[in-house]
Amino acid sequence: MPIELIPRPVSVTEKTGGPFEIDDHTVLVATGRAEGAAWLLHDHLRAGTGLRTPVTDSADTNAITFGLAGDEPAPWTTAAEAYRIDVGHDAVHIEAAAPAGLIQAVHTLRQLMPADTLRAARVVRPPVQVPAVTIEDEPRFAWRGLMLDVARHFMPKSSVLRFIDLAAVHHLNVLHLHLTDDQGWRLPVPGWPKLTEISSWRTETVVGHAMDEKAYDGTPHGGYYTHDDLREIVAYAAARGVTVVPEVDLPGHVRSVLAAYPHLGNTGDHKPVATTFGIFSEVLAPTEEALRFCRDVFDTVAEIFPSDFVHIGGDECPRTEWLANETARARAAELGLSGPELLQSWFTRQFGRHLSTYDKTIVGWDEILDGGAPSDAVVMVWRDFDIAAQAIRKGHRVIVAPVQAAYLDYYPSDDPEEPLHIHGRITFEEIAGFEPVPEGADETAVLGVQAQLWTEYIRDSRRAEYNLFPRLVASADLAWSSADVRRAHPVAERLPAHVKRLDALGVNHRPLDGPHPWQQGGIGDNARFDPTGAERREVTDLPGM
Ligand code: TNX
């Protein structure tokens, strides 16, 4: 069987000589900081093969050894996740300069085994064969992300853990959790109890596409994670080489906050948590009290999430209220700003300053550039890929996450049988063909790439898997592999072999040969939005589940 890995490693050299066989007597050899990766492999082998391979500090033969060698690279460098695997008939040697590299090697080793070993319990009879091969590997980008929007539709903790597993299998190393938005707030903050009492629930949700707005479902929707839930998510991810980067979206997208604390807004109006989708004019007032709120939120975030990065949101922040409001205008003047349009930039600087006291670097959606952002802020480019080059020219590091290639909430094809998606279209092939470094730009300014799963029209994790897969496979391949490797080994050619793995993992992926017309579970399957935008039509004759 050919070795078809996702992502494709830098180099794969098949060797002569028998495969390595993992059996009842195989041991995992690791000490000190290498042990975490060994236990990760142990847990996966125990689940998928039933074998109980002990972790020991030495063995003569029939061993998988984990070794740390050389100077430890800095975190958030590609070298930190480089690794080497050498599989011979009698032993497997895994080596890396950092524990993070050993963990990536474990993810590769899992793909070298038969797909059925990825199941949650044993269906294959050991011994399990690993082909004799030498793999040398290093990611192209240090940040390989998946964003989950748990605000528009709350995902239970179990689903978040599942997506961490699925991300890790694909060598993704960042789970960006979009924790707050107009439609729901998922993070308890001490001193602000109404965030969980009021902001975390909405009374109902629009049915069908928000732009069609014909009906509401009358069903309350919401939820939040406790601090221990979040700590559990962080630890579960860390064991798999995944960093959880929290996002609190400020100063726009705050309808859920203002529903509980209207005095933080510009008008004092009492509006409920949003029940439909789109861009709302409500934003935080530029007051000391609103800043105190933000600081309390970020203090909580800093305490729970060890990540070096905190995402402060910053997208879609209309200036309407600030321009119309006399107090906001006066405050802008008092702050020495040339106009209220610059208040977002002022907020961003306050956030950056506060989070720097925790040694955290801020990440923001690309609108933080409007009016200027602190130079160390990382810009997450989404509105247009061209913004990446502009941000790099201004001296920022960027994460490339644009609507051209990274929005997995968009339709996966133009086929009218597709279930309701938000709009737009991004195919597997478009992602596979995307080059994330702007022409002429310094590649080191691109910290990474990231796929987004916004969940306006994705009600549950089953439907989320349909949106993510197989497109996330192409996204993960481009995040890890160099342009040359991707050209030489197109991801589409490796996809059929990889689908066996997705099937073993029980992933509800979109079939490779077209949409699954019964794939509902999105809100409002009675309404369709034409991905071409040319015309909208209703589809009322879809078969039920
Ligand atoms: C834009 S991307 C948004 C989100 C929506 C998304 C839908 C970004 C930073 N803001 O609020 O969910 O489009 O595709």
XYZ file of C-alpha atoms and ligand atoms in Angstrom:
559
model
C 0.000 0.000 0.000
C 1.384 3.426 -0.871
C 1.953 5.773 2.039
C -0.575 8.591 1.669
C -0.380 11.011 4.543
C -2.315 14.182 5.288
C -0.592 16.575 5.366
C 2.211 15.369 3.138
C 5.518 15.399 5.080
C 8.631 17.137 3.783
C 10.233 13.808 2.966
C 9.023 10.214 2.973
C 11.560 7.498 2.165
C 10.239 3.974 2.017
C 12.732 1.364 3.177
C 13.226 -2.258 2.316
C 12.772 -4.697 5.150
C 9.707 -5.765 6.968
C 7.183 -3.587 8.655
C 7.368 -2.931 12.375
C 4.692 -4.891 14.188
C 3.065 -3.483 17.281
C 1.987 -6.358 19.484
C 1.477 -7.442 23.087
C 5.186 -7.068 23.820
C 5.826 -3.660 22.274
C 6.919 -0.974 24.704
C 7.157 2.791 24.427
C 10.452 4.220 25.634
C 10.470 7.787 26.874
C 11.738 9.820 29.810
C 11.235 13.331 31.117
C 9.646 15.746 28.699
C 9.344 13.102 26.001
C 6.854 11.142 28.098
C 3.793 13.192 27.164
C 3.993 12.104 23.517
C 4.575 8.484 24.527
C 1.477 8.494 26.720
C -0.507 10.076 23.912
C 0.499 7.199 21.639
C -0.238 4.759 24.450
C -3.777 6.154 24.809
C -4.435 6.011 21.073
C -3.074 2.465 20.781
C -5.068 1.332 23.780
C -8.267 2.708 22.231
C -7.749 1.710 18.614
C -5.948 -1.638 19.002
C -6.657 -2.745 22.546
C -2.895 -3.033 23.164
C -1.532 -1.795 26.485
C 1.952 -0.697 25.471
C 3.735 0.360 28.657
C 5.824 3.525 28.794
C 9.275 2.600 30.161
C 12.704 4.182 30.279
C 14.593 1.558 28.300
C 14.176 -1.520 26.112
C 16.386 -3.598 23.826
C 13.993 -4.419 21.054
C 10.350 -4.240 19.978
C 10.223 -0.641 21.122
C 9.011 2.712 19.934
C 11.480 5.202 21.364
C 10.917 8.917 21.828
C 13.993 11.111 22.001
C 14.585 14.825 22.468
C 17.782 16.031 20.843
C 19.498 19.336 20.180
C 18.762 22.863 21.379
C 15.152 23.545 22.086
C 13.630 25.913 19.523
C 11.457 28.835 20.634
C 7.699 28.236 20.757
C 5.676 29.402 17.741
C 8.518 28.566 15.394
C 8.228 25.862 12.774
C 11.328 24.164 14.195
C 9.436 23.576 17.442
C 7.288 20.982 15.680
C 9.891 19.373 13.422
C 10.359 15.632 13.904
C 11.903 12.521 12.438
C 10.423 9.019 12.423
C 12.465 5.993 11.498
C 10.520 2.742 11.267
C 12.580 -0.420 11.020
C 11.713 -4.079 11.407
C 12.760 -4.184 15.087
C 12.170 -0.683 16.341
C 10.690 2.712 15.707
C 12.757 5.781 16.584
C 11.073 9.138 16.948
C 13.185 12.209 17.470
C 12.499 15.915 17.800
C 14.053 19.011 19.319
C 10.931 19.800 21.353
C 8.025 17.846 22.888
C 5.687 19.527 20.379
C 7.577 17.801 17.555
C 7.216 14.399 19.220
C 3.461 14.961 19.434
C 3.282 15.762 15.718
C 5.200 12.524 15.095
C 2.534 10.613 17.024
C -0.151 12.104 14.775
C 1.827 10.928 11.736
C 2.417 7.484 13.212
C -1.329 7.060 13.667
C -1.793 7.650 9.936
C 0.929 5.096 9.141
C -1.177 2.420 10.847
C -4.292 0.906 9.253
C -7.228 3.350 9.178
C -9.307 1.118 11.445
C -6.897 1.738 14.325
C -8.330 5.268 14.459
C -11.578 3.859 15.824
C -12.495 4.363 19.467
C -12.291 0.646 20.207
C -10.571 -2.337 18.665
C -11.880 -3.890 15.481
C -8.488 -4.953 14.091
C -6.496 -7.880 15.435
C -2.963 -7.054 16.497
C -0.183 -7.153 15.499
C -0.598 -3.773 13.875
C 1.778 -3.133 11.038
C 3.689 0.088 10.487
C 5.471 0.247 7.111
C 9.265 0.608 7.132
C 9.901 4.234 6.297
C 11.926 7.270 7.229
C 10.010 10.520 7.540
C 11.565 13.921 8.052
C 9.128 16.656 8.586
C 8.574 20.239 9.654
C 5.536 22.479 9.202
C 5.599 25.426 6.832
C 3.630 27.578 9.295
C 3.792 27.761 13.076
C 0.059 28.572 13.472
C -2.275 26.109 11.795
C -5.708 26.981 13.006
C -9.314 26.011 13.105
C -11.799 28.576 14.372
C -15.001 27.322 15.934
C -17.825 29.796 16.438
C -19.469 28.515 19.614
C -21.356 31.796 20.030
C -23.869 31.643 17.160
C -24.631 28.063 18.075
C -23.375 26.739 21.357
C -21.410 23.521 21.094
C -21.369 21.227 24.081
C -17.963 20.549 25.578
C -17.979 17.010 24.187
C -18.183 18.406 20.650
C -15.338 20.833 21.284
C -13.172 17.923 22.481
C -14.112 15.973 19.358
C -13.041 18.855 17.110
C -9.739 19.078 18.988
C -9.187 15.397 18.183
C -10.070 15.930 14.539
C -7.864 19.010 14.274
C -4.933 17.171 15.852
C -5.236 14.211 13.464
C -4.690 16.751 10.675
C -1.668 18.360 12.382
C -3.580 21.540 13.125
C -2.238 23.102 16.312
C -4.581 25.996 17.157
C -8.204 25.846 18.173
C -9.473 29.409 18.032
C -12.637 29.544 20.130
C -14.956 32.389 19.166
C -16.587 32.633 22.598
C -18.769 35.717 22.326
C -21.000 37.381 19.804
C -24.291 39.230 19.402
C -26.237 35.971 19.705
C -24.580 34.517 22.786
C -21.836 34.865 25.411
C -20.131 31.640 26.567
C -17.620 32.796 29.216
C -18.497 33.417 32.874
C -16.734 36.518 34.258
C -16.599 37.136 38.029
C -18.466 40.308 38.991
C -20.662 40.176 35.865
C -23.187 37.420 36.688
C -25.717 38.473 34.078
C -23.325 37.319 31.349
C -24.331 33.770 32.183
C -27.874 34.543 33.361
C -28.883 36.664 30.388
C -26.180 36.992 27.716
C -25.694 33.256 27.220
C -29.243 32.595 26.013
C -31.427 33.925 23.238
C -35.164 33.393 23.149
C -35.264 32.003 19.619
C -33.461 31.885 16.280
C -34.368 33.054 12.811
C -35.542 30.255 10.531
C -33.857 30.003 7.142
C -31.491 32.653 5.920
C -31.471 35.832 8.011
C -31.782 37.923 4.861
C -35.029 36.164 4.043
C -36.309 36.613 7.594
C -39.715 35.037 7.423
C -40.009 33.259 10.738
C -38.431 32.485 14.085
C -38.297 29.032 15.653
C -39.628 29.969 19.106
C -36.970 27.757 20.740
C -34.549 29.209 23.285
C -30.913 28.484 22.492
C -27.794 28.955 24.568
C -25.232 27.680 27.022
C -21.850 28.524 28.445
C -18.698 26.775 29.586
C -17.692 26.803 33.232
C -14.105 27.775 33.982
C -13.335 24.136 34.719
C -14.893 23.111 31.386
C -12.533 25.541 29.692
C -9.528 24.349 31.695
C -10.414 20.799 30.692
C -10.649 21.825 27.022
C -7.264 23.579 27.276
C -5.581 20.572 28.900
C -7.140 18.074 26.505
C -5.919 20.159 23.582
C -2.430 20.634 25.034
C -1.949 16.875 25.362
C -2.574 16.662 21.606
C -0.320 19.547 20.620
C -3.171 22.021 20.215
C -3.241 25.497 21.785
C -6.657 26.937 22.547
C -6.724 30.624 21.625
C -9.780 32.336 23.126
C -11.558 35.159 21.341
C -13.698 37.736 23.051
C -15.125 39.913 20.322
C -14.956 43.598 21.326
C -15.931 46.440 20.969
C -18.533 45.403 18.349
C -20.616 42.222 18.239
C -21.789 42.982 21.793
C -25.575 42.679 21.599
C -25.450 39.809 24.099
C -23.459 41.931 26.582
C -25.746 44.936 26.196
C -28.834 42.778 26.734
C -27.520 42.194 30.263
C -25.677 45.462 30.875
C -27.222 48.172 28.671
C -25.274 50.886 30.513
C -22.109 49.682 28.724
C -23.609 50.805 25.421
C -24.011 54.204 23.823
C -27.777 54.538 23.985
C -28.808 52.725 27.167
C -31.511 51.014 25.106
C -32.606 47.663 26.399
C -32.505 45.184 23.518
C -32.518 41.402 23.838
C -29.721 39.014 22.830
C -29.837 38.936 19.026
C -32.064 36.268 17.481
C -31.005 36.876 13.893
C -27.681 37.307 12.127
C -25.856 40.156 10.427
C -23.952 43.239 11.508
C -25.515 45.243 14.335
C -24.839 48.900 15.039
C -24.527 48.399 18.821
C -20.972 48.805 20.104
C -19.420 49.514 23.518
C -19.398 53.094 24.768
C -15.885 54.535 25.142
C -16.308 54.931 28.902
C -14.220 53.984 31.935
C -16.988 51.578 32.952
C -16.864 49.775 29.587
C -13.084 49.564 29.870
C -13.405 48.146 33.371
C -15.690 45.487 31.921
C -13.167 44.664 29.194
C -10.313 44.450 31.697
C -12.330 42.095 33.913
C -13.065 39.915 30.888
C -9.434 39.776 29.810
C -8.274 39.114 33.389
C -10.531 36.048 33.358
C -9.293 34.991 29.940
C -5.659 35.358 31.015
C -6.268 33.276 34.092
C -7.895 30.373 32.245
C -6.014 30.212 28.948
C -2.225 29.766 29.019
C -1.958 30.665 25.303
C 0.604 33.348 24.401
C -2.086 34.857 22.166
C -5.501 36.297 22.979
C -7.903 37.204 20.206
C -9.718 40.459 20.868
C -12.103 40.264 17.909
C -12.401 43.737 16.435
C -14.368 42.828 13.316
C -17.402 44.592 11.965
C -17.472 47.479 14.405
C -19.737 50.138 12.904
C -19.006 53.761 13.840
C -22.697 54.759 13.588
C -23.376 55.030 17.317
C -20.124 56.795 18.178
C -20.673 59.354 15.416
C -24.249 59.986 16.500
C -23.611 60.138 20.217
C -22.513 63.367 21.806
C -20.848 61.724 24.806
C -18.833 59.428 22.542
C -17.775 62.364 20.367
C -16.748 64.384 23.408
C -14.807 61.436 24.787
C -12.979 60.982 21.475
C -11.985 64.646 21.585
C -10.904 64.378 25.220
C -8.713 61.415 24.278
C -7.066 63.548 21.627
C -8.466 61.507 18.737
C -9.195 63.317 15.488
C -12.682 61.794 15.447
C -14.939 59.089 16.907
C -13.950 56.761 14.018
C -10.676 56.232 15.874
C -12.344 54.894 19.004
C -11.957 51.285 17.874
C -8.229 51.813 17.468
C -8.194 53.364 20.950
C -10.018 50.328 22.395
C -7.579 47.968 20.669
C -4.606 49.787 22.188
C -6.152 49.592 25.661
C -6.688 45.840 25.229
C -3.148 45.360 23.954
C -1.676 47.301 26.862
C -3.707 45.386 29.421
C -2.934 41.968 27.973
C 0.764 42.777 27.677
C 0.852 42.844 31.497
C 0.160 39.109 31.221
C 2.787 38.718 28.466
C 0.054 38.025 25.959
C 0.090 39.191 22.374
C -3.190 40.305 20.853
C -4.636 38.930 17.651
C -7.430 40.855 15.941
C -9.536 40.610 12.820
C -8.146 42.823 10.082
C -10.423 45.776 10.883
C -8.068 46.539 13.804
C -5.843 48.096 11.133
C -8.395 50.867 10.552
C -6.952 53.819 12.427
C -3.819 51.844 13.323
C -3.086 48.898 15.588
C -0.169 48.307 17.983
C 2.711 47.034 15.844
C 3.054 43.763 17.738
C -0.636 42.904 17.190
C -1.126 39.909 14.931
C -3.615 40.618 12.160
C -6.028 37.874 11.224
C -6.764 38.607 7.596
C -10.304 37.743 6.583
C -12.056 40.371 4.405
C -9.673 40.067 1.510
C -6.419 38.225 0.990
C -4.900 41.511 -0.326
C -5.032 42.874 3.219
C -2.306 40.371 4.169
C 0.255 42.187 2.027
C -0.850 45.566 3.410
C -0.618 44.390 7.015
C 2.826 42.894 6.426
C 3.977 46.176 4.871
C 2.847 47.926 8.057
C 5.068 45.575 10.051
C 2.466 43.173 11.427
C 2.600 39.414 11.549
C -0.469 37.952 9.887
C -2.632 34.880 10.012
C -4.103 34.216 6.604
C -7.782 33.328 7.029
C -9.520 34.999 4.085
C -12.992 34.589 2.620
C -11.293 33.484 -0.604
C -10.099 30.168 0.819
C -10.756 29.731 4.510
C -14.496 30.136 5.130
C -15.915 26.683 5.588
C -19.364 28.105 6.351
C -19.628 28.927 2.621
C -21.169 26.492 0.139
C -18.810 23.683 -0.877
C -20.175 23.695 -4.436
C -22.750 25.364 -6.682
C -24.889 22.241 -6.644
C -28.505 23.186 -5.821
C -28.742 20.047 -3.685
C -26.426 21.521 -1.049
C -28.125 22.138 2.301
C -28.421 25.732 3.499
C -25.088 27.506 3.913
C -24.465 31.166 4.650
C -23.646 32.244 1.072
C -20.607 32.326 -1.194
C -18.726 29.247 -2.336
C -15.371 27.703 -1.486
C -14.611 24.330 -2.993
C -12.070 21.754 -1.873
C -10.105 22.447 -5.066
C -10.053 26.193 -4.415
C -8.505 25.599 -1.010
C -6.073 23.024 -2.398
C -4.915 25.557 -5.013
C -4.546 28.484 -2.627
C -1.091 29.970 -1.946
C -1.190 31.739 1.432
C 1.960 33.861 1.210
C 1.325 37.097 -0.697
C 3.566 37.468 -3.696
C 6.851 39.090 -2.796
C 6.092 39.070 0.922
C 8.490 37.836 3.573
C 7.216 34.354 4.422
C 8.249 34.723 8.068
C 5.646 37.504 8.450
C 2.961 34.886 7.854
C 2.600 33.338 11.280
C 0.048 30.929 9.922
C -3.178 30.059 8.214
C -6.578 29.242 9.582
C -9.946 27.813 8.549
C -13.118 29.392 9.943
C -16.336 27.677 10.916
C -18.952 30.351 11.567
C -22.115 28.704 12.786
C -25.045 30.968 11.951
C -26.557 28.139 9.905
C -24.810 25.228 11.589
C -26.897 24.084 14.493
C -25.040 21.020 15.671
C -21.748 19.201 15.431
C -23.019 16.647 12.930
C -23.723 19.455 10.507
C -20.443 21.132 11.492
C -18.567 18.017 10.391
C -20.335 18.127 7.041
C -19.165 21.707 6.526
C -15.630 21.006 7.709
C -14.923 17.801 5.841
C -13.350 17.146 3.525
C -12.449 20.816 3.027
C -10.499 21.003 6.284
C -8.223 18.299 4.857
C -7.111 20.679 2.097
C -6.799 23.483 4.604
C -4.586 21.391 6.896
C -2.434 20.317 3.958
C -1.766 23.896 2.930
C -1.050 24.894 6.523
C 1.662 22.269 6.915
C 3.227 21.585 3.546
C 5.373 23.805 1.361
C 4.106 25.030 -1.990
C 6.585 22.698 -3.734
C 5.455 19.616 -1.837
C 1.811 20.501 -2.500
C 2.477 20.868 -6.205
C 4.354 17.580 -6.367
C 1.766 15.709 -4.304
C -1.707 17.198 -4.830
C -3.896 16.677 -1.782
C -6.815 15.571 -3.976
C -4.863 12.431 -4.915
C -4.433 11.461 -1.263
C -8.046 12.202 -0.343
C -9.638 8.816 -1.167
C -7.157 7.040 1.146
C -7.769 9.655 3.815
C -11.537 9.269 3.639
C -11.038 5.770 5.070
C -9.540 7.454 8.118
C -12.397 9.960 8.330
C -14.850 7.074 8.125
C -13.045 5.179 10.883
C -13.223 8.333 12.996
C -16.943 8.500 12.260
C -16.731 11.910 10.600
C -19.929 13.034 8.928
C -18.062 14.311 5.881
C -19.619 15.515 2.657
C -19.438 12.665 0.126
C -16.628 13.135 -2.409
C -18.999 12.743 -5.329
C -21.410 15.507 -4.412
C -23.745 16.868 -1.785
C -25.841 14.835 0.549
C -29.287 16.304 -0.079
C -30.684 14.979 3.208
C -27.901 16.638 5.119
C -30.059 18.948 7.120
C -29.713 19.915 10.707
C -29.089 23.520 9.759
C -31.699 25.921 10.886
C -34.375 26.542 8.312
C -33.880 23.871 5.745
C -37.088 25.125 4.217
C -35.240 28.125 2.842
C -32.297 28.320 0.483
C -29.917 31.063 -0.389
C -28.632 30.938 -3.934
C -24.830 30.831 -3.645
C -24.475 32.889 -6.792
C -26.507 35.632 -5.137
C -28.345 36.163 -8.407
C -31.663 34.963 -7.185
C -33.110 33.355 -4.117
C -35.643 30.651 -4.188
C -37.500 28.577 -1.686
C -37.201 24.843 -1.656
C -40.120 23.226 0.056
C -39.924 19.708 -1.310
C -36.781 18.488 0.445
C -37.166 15.024 1.904
C -37.165 14.947 5.698
C -34.543 13.274 7.869
C -18.015 37.776 8.980
S -15.251 36.959 9.678
C -17.838 37.750 10.342
C -18.625 36.843 11.178
C -19.624 36.076 10.361
C -18.987 35.637 9.053
C -19.865 34.776 8.214
C -15.547 37.951 10.761
C -14.406 38.391 11.501
N -16.807 38.384 10.959
O -19.251 37.561 12.219
O -20.038 34.982 11.118
O -18.624 36.777 8.321
O -19.182 34.227 7.127
